[in-house]
Amino acid sequence: MLLCDEPTGALDSHTGKIIIELLINLCESENTTVIIVTHNSEFGKVANRVIHIKNGEVEYIETNENPQSVDAINW
């Protein structure tokens, strides 16, 4: 399992997309779980599952049956 806290927070959009693509490829090639903690809800477009947290508790879990490409993220 890889836990990433705001992995693109200080990056420009081009580099941010490269990092997200790298994490997605790592997840798929190594068959591992990648957890990205972020305030950017756009990342949910490329995720298999999104866990929404409010006031320190899981509010709901969303399953994304058709994750989009990294290009779908609006920066």
PDB file of C-alpha atoms in Angstrom:
ATOM      1  CA  MET A   1       0.000   0.000   0.000  1.00  0.00           C
ATOM      2  CA  LEU A   2       1.235   3.467  -0.893  1.00  0.00           C
ATOM      3  CA  LEU A   3      -0.192   6.471   0.977  1.00  0.00           C
ATOM      4  CA  CYS A   4       0.258   9.841  -0.765  1.00  0.00           C
ATOM      5  CA  ASP A   5      -0.716  13.073   0.989  1.00  0.00           C
ATOM      6  CA  GLU A   6      -1.351  15.817  -1.603  1.00  0.00           C
ATOM      7  CA  PRO A   7       1.202  14.370  -4.055  1.00  0.00           C
ATOM      8  CA  THR A   8       0.599  17.154  -6.587  1.00  0.00           C
ATOM      9  CA  GLY A   9      -0.033  20.040  -4.193  1.00  0.00           C
ATOM     10  CA  ALA A  10       3.040  22.098  -5.102  1.00  0.00           C
ATOM     11  CA  LEU A  11       3.312  21.056  -8.749  1.00  0.00           C
ATOM     12  CA  ASP A  12       2.271  22.647 -12.021  1.00  0.00           C
ATOM     13  CA  SER A  13      -0.511  20.875 -13.937  1.00  0.00           C
ATOM     14  CA  HIS A  14       1.820  19.179 -16.435  1.00  0.00           C
ATOM     15  CA  THR A  15       4.035  17.656 -13.737  1.00  0.00           C
ATOM     16  CA  GLY A  16       0.998  16.838 -11.587  1.00  0.00           C
ATOM     17  CA  LYS A  17      -0.521  14.786 -14.394  1.00  0.00           C
ATOM     18  CA  ILE A  18       2.757  12.916 -14.826  1.00  0.00           C
ATOM     19  CA  ILE A  19       2.796  12.051 -11.107  1.00  0.00           C
ATOM     20  CA  ILE A  20      -0.833  10.862 -11.089  1.00  0.00           C
ATOM     21  CA  GLU A  21      -0.196   8.752 -14.205  1.00  0.00           C
ATOM     22  CA  LEU A  22       2.870   7.268 -12.500  1.00  0.00           C
ATOM     23  CA  LEU A  23       0.800   6.368  -9.418  1.00  0.00           C
ATOM     24  CA  ILE A  24      -1.936   4.779 -11.551  1.00  0.00           C
ATOM     25  CA  ASN A  25       0.633   2.738 -13.480  1.00  0.00           C
ATOM     26  CA  LEU A  26       2.296   1.662 -10.232  1.00  0.00           C
ATOM     27  CA  CYS A  27      -1.050   0.549  -8.852  1.00  0.00           C
ATOM     28  CA  GLU A  28      -1.795  -1.534 -11.934  1.00  0.00           C
ATOM     29  CA  SER A  29       1.673  -2.980 -12.590  1.00  0.00           C
ATOM     30  CA  GLU A  30       2.408  -3.904  -8.970  1.00  0.00           C
ATOM     31  CA  ASN A  31      -1.185  -4.855  -8.084  1.00  0.00           C
ATOM     32  CA  THR A  32      -1.035  -2.607  -5.050  1.00  0.00           C
ATOM     33  CA  THR A  33      -3.319  -0.100  -3.387  1.00  0.00           C
ATOM     34  CA  VAL A  34      -2.530   3.578  -3.817  1.00  0.00           C
ATOM     35  CA  ILE A  35      -4.331   5.978  -1.485  1.00  0.00           C
ATOM     36  CA  ILE A  36      -4.235   9.643  -2.440  1.00  0.00           C
ATOM     37  CA  VAL A  37      -5.314  12.105   0.231  1.00  0.00           C
ATOM     38  CA  THR A  38      -6.366  15.359  -1.411  1.00  0.00           C
ATOM     39  CA  HIS A  39      -8.801  18.247  -1.364  1.00  0.00           C
ATOM     40  CA  ASN A  40      -9.006  18.110  -5.168  1.00  0.00           C
ATOM     41  CA  SER A  41     -12.214  16.207  -5.921  1.00  0.00           C
ATOM     42  CA  GLU A  42     -11.197  16.056  -9.600  1.00  0.00           C
ATOM     43  CA  PHE A  43      -8.881  13.152  -8.753  1.00  0.00           C
ATOM     44  CA  GLY A  44     -11.970  11.027  -8.199  1.00  0.00           C
ATOM     45  CA  LYS A  45     -12.414  10.904 -11.969  1.00  0.00           C
ATOM     46  CA  VAL A  46      -9.386   8.617 -12.338  1.00  0.00           C
ATOM     47  CA  ALA A  47      -9.891   6.555  -9.172  1.00  0.00           C
ATOM     48  CA  ASN A  48     -11.511   3.150  -8.810  1.00  0.00           C
ATOM     49  CA  ARG A  49     -12.935   4.135  -5.448  1.00  0.00           C
ATOM     50  CA  VAL A  50     -13.324   7.438  -3.605  1.00  0.00           C
ATOM     51  CA  ILE A  51     -13.739   7.597   0.162  1.00  0.00           C
ATOM     52  CA  HIS A  52     -15.304  10.868   1.275  1.00  0.00           C
ATOM     53  CA  ILE A  53     -14.405  11.955   4.797  1.00  0.00           C
ATOM     54  CA  LYS A  54     -16.175  14.653   6.779  1.00  0.00           C
ATOM     55  CA  ASN A  55     -15.352  15.709  10.334  1.00  0.00           C
ATOM     56  CA  GLY A  56     -12.891  12.838  10.650  1.00  0.00           C
ATOM     57  CA  GLU A  57     -15.387  10.127   9.712  1.00  0.00           C
ATOM     58  CA  VAL A  58     -16.191   8.265   6.516  1.00  0.00           C
ATOM     59  CA  GLU A  59     -19.222   9.999   5.049  1.00  0.00           C
ATOM     60  CA  TYR A  60     -19.628   7.645   2.084  1.00  0.00           C
ATOM     61  CA  ILE A  61     -17.695   5.489  -0.359  1.00  0.00           C
ATOM     62  CA  GLU A  62     -18.125   5.953  -4.078  1.00  0.00           C
ATOM     63  CA  THR A  63     -17.200   3.261  -6.623  1.00  0.00           C
ATOM     64  CA  ASN A  64     -16.139   4.490 -10.041  1.00  0.00           C
ATOM     65  CA  GLU A  65     -16.984   1.782 -12.591  1.00  0.00           C
ATOM     66  CA  ASN A  66     -15.321   3.706 -15.447  1.00  0.00           C
ATOM     67  CA  PRO A  67     -12.220   5.592 -14.313  1.00  0.00           C
ATOM     68  CA  GLN A  68     -11.192   8.249 -16.816  1.00  0.00           C
ATOM     69  CA  SER A  69      -7.741   9.138 -18.077  1.00  0.00           C
ATOM     70  CA  VAL A  70      -5.557  11.661 -16.275  1.00  0.00           C
ATOM     71  CA  ASP A  71      -6.394  14.188 -19.005  1.00  0.00           C
ATOM     72  CA  ALA A  72      -9.941  14.376 -17.576  1.00  0.00           C
ATOM     73  CA  ILE A  73      -8.644  16.111 -14.425  1.00  0.00           C
ATOM     74  CA  ASN A  74      -9.263  19.868 -14.418  1.00  0.00           C
ATOM     75  CA  TRP A  75      -6.383  21.687 -12.726  1.00  0.00           C
TER      76      TRP A  75
END
